Short mmCIF file of N, CA and C in Angstrom, two decimals:
data_model
loop_
_atom_site.label_atom_id
_atom_site.label_comp_id
_atom_site.label_asym_id
_atom_site.label_seq_id
_atom_site.Cartn_x
_atom_site.Cartn_y
_atom_site.Cartn_z
N MET A 286 24.31 -38.96 -11.90
CA MET A 286 23.91 -39.00 -13.34
C MET A 286 22.86 -39.88 -13.62
N LYS A 287 23.29 -40.94 -14.27
CA LYS A 287 21.91 -41.82 -13.58
C LYS A 287 20.75 -41.44 -13.50
N LEU A 288 20.96 -41.85 -11.74
CA LEU A 288 20.09 -41.04 -10.84
C LEU A 288 19.05 -40.22 -11.37
N ILE A 289 19.45 -38.97 -11.88
CA ILE A 289 18.73 -37.79 -11.22
C ILE A 289 17.82 -38.39 -13.69
N LEU A 290 18.48 -39.18 -14.16
CA LEU A 290 17.42 -39.05 -14.74
C LEU A 290 16.20 -40.46 -15.43
N VAL A 291 17.17 -40.82 -13.44
CA VAL A 291 15.37 -42.42 -13.79
C VAL A 291 14.36 -41.51 -13.04
N MET A 292 15.18 -40.73 -11.81
CA MET A 292 14.52 -39.85 -10.99
C MET A 292 13.29 -39.20 -12.09
N LEU A 293 13.61 -38.78 -13.40
CA LEU A 293 12.55 -37.66 -14.12
C LEU A 293 11.98 -38.23 -15.08
N VAL A 294 12.69 -39.52 -14.98
CA VAL A 294 11.74 -40.56 -16.01
C VAL A 294 9.70 -40.78 -14.95
N VAL A 295 10.80 -41.88 -13.78
CA VAL A 295 9.52 -41.74 -12.98
C VAL A 295 8.44 -41.20 -12.73
N GLY A 296 9.05 -39.89 -12.00
CA GLY A 296 8.14 -38.65 -11.79
C GLY A 296 7.51 -37.87 -13.51
N LEU A 297 7.88 -38.39 -14.57
CA LEU A 297 6.83 -37.71 -16.06
C LEU A 297 5.88 -38.86 -15.92
N LEU A 298 6.30 -40.36 -15.78
CA LEU A 298 5.58 -41.43 -16.23
C LEU A 298 4.10 -40.98 -14.50
N ALA A 299 5.16 -41.17 -13.10
CA ALA A 299 3.75 -40.50 -12.56
C ALA A 299 2.56 -40.15 -12.99
N TRP A 300 3.39 -38.34 -13.39
CA TRP A 300 2.47 -38.29 -13.52
C TRP A 300 1.58 -37.63 -15.05
N LYS A 301 1.33 -38.87 -16.14
CA LYS A 301 1.33 -39.16 -17.16
C LYS A 301 -0.15 -40.35 -16.84
N LEU A 302 0.00 -40.98 -15.83
CA LEU A 302 -0.47 -42.09 -15.49
C LEU A 302 -2.01 -41.59 -14.14
N SER A 303 -1.20 -40.47 -13.62
CA SER A 303 -1.96 -40.45 -13.26
C SER A 303 -3.15 -39.23 -12.98
N PRO A 304 -4.16 -39.85 -12.84
CA PRO A 304 -6.13 -38.85 -13.20
C PRO A 304 -5.97 -37.63 -12.43
N GLU A 305 -5.74 -38.05 -11.29
CA GLU A 305 -5.69 -36.90 -10.24
C GLU A 305 -4.88 -35.12 -10.35
N LEU A 306 -3.59 -36.16 -10.93
CA LEU A 306 -2.72 -34.86 -10.90
C LEU A 306 -3.18 -34.44 -12.49
N GLN A 307 -4.48 -35.04 -12.81
CA GLN A 307 -4.25 -34.64 -14.60
C GLN A 307 -5.16 -33.56 -14.74
N SER A 308 -5.80 -34.01 -13.34
CA SER A 308 -6.82 -33.77 -13.77
C SER A 308 -6.93 -32.16 -12.41
N TRP A 309 -6.51 -32.19 -11.84
CA TRP A 309 -5.36 -30.50 -10.86
C TRP A 309 -5.12 -30.10 -12.28
N ALA A 310 -4.26 -30.28 -12.96
CA ALA A 310 -3.35 -29.66 -13.99
C ALA A 310 -4.39 -29.31 -15.04
N ALA A 311 -5.46 -29.63 -15.50
CA ALA A 311 -6.65 -28.67 -16.47
C ALA A 311 -7.03 -27.74 -15.16
N ALA A 312 -6.89 -28.59 -14.65
CA ALA A 312 -8.25 -27.19 -13.98
C ALA A 312 -7.35 -25.76 -13.62
N GLN A 313 -6.01 -25.96 -13.24
CA GLN A 313 -4.59 -24.97 -13.30
C GLN A 313 -5.04 -24.34 -14.37
N LEU A 314 -4.69 -24.72 -15.19
CA LEU A 314 -4.61 -23.75 -16.85
C LEU A 314 -6.00 -23.86 -17.21
N SER A 315 -6.49 -23.72 -16.16
CA SER A 315 -7.68 -23.55 -17.28
C SER A 315 -8.04 -22.30 -16.43
N ASN A 316 -7.85 -21.99 -15.17
CA ASN A 316 -7.95 -20.78 -14.44
C ASN A 316 -6.78 -20.45 -13.76
N PRO A 317 -6.48 -19.28 -14.33
CA PRO A 317 -4.34 -19.58 -14.14
C PRO A 317 -4.97 -18.35 -13.73
N LYS A 318 -5.93 -17.64 -13.82
CA LYS A 318 -6.45 -16.46 -13.18
C LYS A 318 -7.13 -16.18 -12.02
N GLN A 319 -6.39 -16.60 -11.36
CA GLN A 319 -7.04 -16.65 -9.21
C GLN A 319 -7.00 -15.74 -8.36
N ILE A 320 -8.32 -14.94 -7.75
CA ILE A 320 -8.73 -14.51 -7.37
C ILE A 320 -7.39 -14.25 -6.37
N ALA A 321 -6.52 -13.25 -5.25
CA ALA A 321 -5.89 -12.85 -4.40
C ALA A 321 -6.63 -12.40 -3.27
N THR A 322 -6.12 -12.57 -2.29
CA THR A 322 -7.32 -11.45 -0.83
C THR A 322 -6.22 -10.93 -0.50
N VAL A 323 -6.29 -10.08 -0.72
CA VAL A 323 -4.69 -8.91 0.24
C VAL A 323 -5.55 -8.29 1.51
N VAL A 324 -4.43 -8.29 2.61
CA VAL A 324 -5.16 -8.69 3.67
C VAL A 324 -4.12 -7.23 4.16
N THR A 325 -5.02 -6.05 4.57
CA THR A 325 -3.85 -4.37 5.28
C THR A 325 -3.73 -4.85 6.68
N ALA A 326 -3.12 -4.00 6.83
CA ALA A 326 -3.22 -3.62 8.40
C ALA A 326 -3.88 -2.52 9.24
N PRO A 327 -3.97 -2.62 9.90
CA PRO A 327 -4.75 -2.19 10.61
C PRO A 327 -4.47 -0.60 9.98
N LYS A 328 -5.23 0.61 10.12
CA LYS A 328 -4.17 2.35 10.00
C LYS A 328 -3.94 2.32 11.97
N PRO A 329 -2.84 2.79 12.60
CA PRO A 329 -2.63 3.27 13.72
C PRO A 329 -3.85 3.81 14.07
N VAL A 330 -4.43 4.32 15.76
CA VAL A 330 -5.47 5.27 15.78
C VAL A 330 -4.01 6.29 17.14
N SER A 331 -5.14 7.67 15.93
CA SER A 331 -3.92 8.36 16.41
C SER A 331 -5.02 9.52 17.69
N ALA A 332 -3.83 9.93 18.16
CA ALA A 332 -4.97 11.34 19.31
C ALA A 332 -5.85 12.48 18.18
N PRO A 333 -6.09 12.19 18.74
CA PRO A 333 -7.55 13.92 17.57
C PRO A 333 -6.52 14.82 18.08
N PHE A 334 -6.73 15.54 16.37
CA PHE A 334 -6.54 16.86 16.33
C PHE A 334 -6.90 18.19 17.14
N LYS A 335 -5.65 19.10 18.25
CA LYS A 335 -6.15 20.11 18.10
C LYS A 335 -6.23 20.74 18.04
N CYS A 336 -6.89 21.60 17.81
CA CYS A 336 -6.89 23.37 17.08
C CYS A 336 -6.28 24.24 18.64
N ASP A 337 -4.96 24.84 18.96
CA ASP A 337 -4.88 25.60 19.89
C ASP A 337 -4.99 27.20 19.58
N GLY A 338 -5.66 27.91 18.38
CA GLY A 338 -5.26 28.79 18.30
C GLY A 338 -4.72 29.23 17.08
N ARG A 339 -3.89 29.18 17.11
CA ARG A 339 -2.94 29.09 15.95
C ARG A 339 -3.41 29.32 14.54
N LYS A 340 -3.22 30.45 13.77
CA LYS A 340 -3.92 30.23 12.80
C LYS A 340 -2.42 31.23 11.52
N TYR A 341 -1.16 31.54 12.15
CA TYR A 341 -0.53 32.54 10.60
C TYR A 341 0.76 31.31 10.58
N CYS A 342 1.14 31.81 9.42
CA CYS A 342 2.45 30.56 9.08
C CYS A 342 3.42 30.85 10.04
N SER A 343 3.73 32.55 10.11
CA SER A 343 4.33 33.07 12.13
C SER A 343 4.75 31.93 13.27
N GLN A 344 3.26 31.72 13.54
CA GLN A 344 3.20 30.53 15.12
C GLN A 344 3.54 29.34 14.20
N MET A 345 3.93 28.64 12.86
CA MET A 345 4.22 27.43 13.01
C MET A 345 5.46 27.05 12.50
N THR A 346 6.25 25.66 12.83
CA THR A 346 7.16 25.83 12.93
C THR A 346 7.86 24.23 11.52
N SER A 347 7.11 24.23 11.29
CA SER A 347 7.03 23.20 9.81
C SER A 347 6.15 22.82 9.13
N CYS A 348 6.41 22.61 8.10
CA CYS A 348 5.42 22.74 6.30
C CYS A 348 4.21 21.18 7.52
N ALA A 349 4.85 20.44 7.92
CA ALA A 349 3.64 18.96 8.13
C ALA A 349 2.96 19.76 9.11
N GLU A 350 3.21 20.74 9.87
CA GLU A 350 2.32 21.56 11.01
C GLU A 350 1.85 21.75 10.21
N ALA A 351 1.77 22.65 9.66
CA ALA A 351 0.81 24.26 8.77
C ALA A 351 -0.10 23.31 8.34
N LYS A 352 0.66 22.24 7.56
CA LYS A 352 -0.42 21.45 6.66
C LYS A 352 -2.12 20.46 7.56
N ASN A 353 -0.98 19.96 8.13
CA ASN A 353 -2.11 19.59 9.78
C ASN A 353 -3.21 20.74 10.29
N PHE A 354 -2.59 21.87 10.84
CA PHE A 354 -3.59 23.13 10.65
C PHE A 354 -4.82 23.03 10.20
N LEU A 355 -4.12 23.22 8.41
CA LEU A 355 -4.71 24.11 6.90
C LEU A 355 -6.28 22.61 7.03
N GLN A 356 -5.72 21.69 7.22
CA GLN A 356 -6.62 20.02 6.99
C GLN A 356 -8.08 21.08 8.27
N ASN A 357 -7.30 20.45 8.85
CA ASN A 357 -7.94 20.01 10.59
C ASN A 357 -8.26 21.34 11.24
N CYS A 358 -8.83 22.79 10.80
CA CYS A 358 -8.93 23.69 12.04
C CYS A 358 -9.08 24.77 10.41
N PRO A 359 -11.05 25.24 11.19
CA PRO A 359 -11.19 26.31 10.46
C PRO A 359 -10.94 27.25 10.98
N GLY A 360 -11.22 28.70 10.19
CA GLY A 360 -10.49 30.13 9.61
C GLY A 360 -8.36 30.01 9.81
N MET A 361 -8.00 28.97 9.51
CA MET A 361 -6.90 29.20 8.86
C MET A 361 -6.40 30.62 8.24
N LYS A 362 -5.15 31.88 8.76
CA LYS A 362 -4.63 32.74 7.36
C LYS A 362 -3.75 32.54 6.90
N MET A 363 -3.35 30.28 5.97
CA MET A 363 -2.40 29.86 6.32
C MET A 363 -1.53 29.97 4.30
N ASP A 364 -3.62 29.94 3.82
CA ASP A 364 -3.25 29.64 2.16
C ASP A 364 -3.99 31.10 1.10
N GLY A 365 -2.83 31.92 1.40
CA GLY A 365 -3.68 33.19 0.87
C GLY A 365 -4.28 33.00 -1.04
N ASP A 366 -3.29 32.25 -1.91
CA ASP A 366 -4.34 32.08 -3.36
C ASP A 366 -5.11 30.53 -3.15
N ASN A 367 -5.68 29.86 -1.41
CA ASN A 367 -6.31 28.79 -1.41
C ASN A 367 -6.05 27.89 -2.51
N ASP A 368 -4.60 27.39 -2.44
CA ASP A 368 -4.62 25.84 -3.12
C ASP A 368 -4.42 24.70 -2.64
N ALA A 369 -4.80 25.43 -0.95
CA ALA A 369 -4.32 23.71 -0.40
C ALA A 369 -2.63 23.63 0.25
N ILE A 370 -2.23 24.96 -0.14
CA ILE A 370 -0.49 24.26 0.64
C ILE A 370 -0.60 25.82 0.67
N PRO A 371 0.42 25.64 2.40
CA PRO A 371 -0.19 26.29 4.18
C PRO A 371 1.32 26.86 3.29
N CYS A 372 1.41 27.67 4.16
CA CYS A 372 2.93 29.16 4.02
C CYS A 372 3.52 28.35 2.90
N GLU A 373 3.55 29.54 1.52
CA GLU A 373 4.44 28.50 1.16
C GLU A 373 6.14 29.78 0.60
N SER A 374 5.71 30.93 1.04
CA SER A 374 6.75 31.07 0.93
C SER A 374 7.59 31.31 2.46
N GLN A 375 7.02 30.43 3.30
CA GLN A 375 8.18 30.42 5.11
C GLN A 375 8.57 29.14 4.75
N TRP A 376 7.19 27.83 5.21
CA TRP A 376 7.74 26.74 5.37
C TRP A 376 7.59 25.16 3.64
N CYS A 377 6.62 25.27 3.36
CA CYS A 377 6.02 24.69 2.02
C CYS A 377 6.61 25.35 0.48
N GLN A 378 7.66 25.35 0.63
CA GLN A 378 8.07 25.74 -0.59
C GLN A 378 8.34 24.50 -1.86
#
């Protein structure tokens, strides 16, 4: 226990007497908000989407597939109310 107290006192004195540490601490306190750099991973490259002629909900197998077709293919017949949600009565409820 005495060793811990001695180490604490020595550390406190060293910090108080060291001008380099004081200037560093002052700089840190004066600028607490540092700009953080966020690095994001690149998006994976996927194969281009191919429109294969299917246009109707009865030809789709899932909501995700219907959304893909609606977003990427012209002339789709899957969104009667034009709310960007295809196949609402079959797949995307």
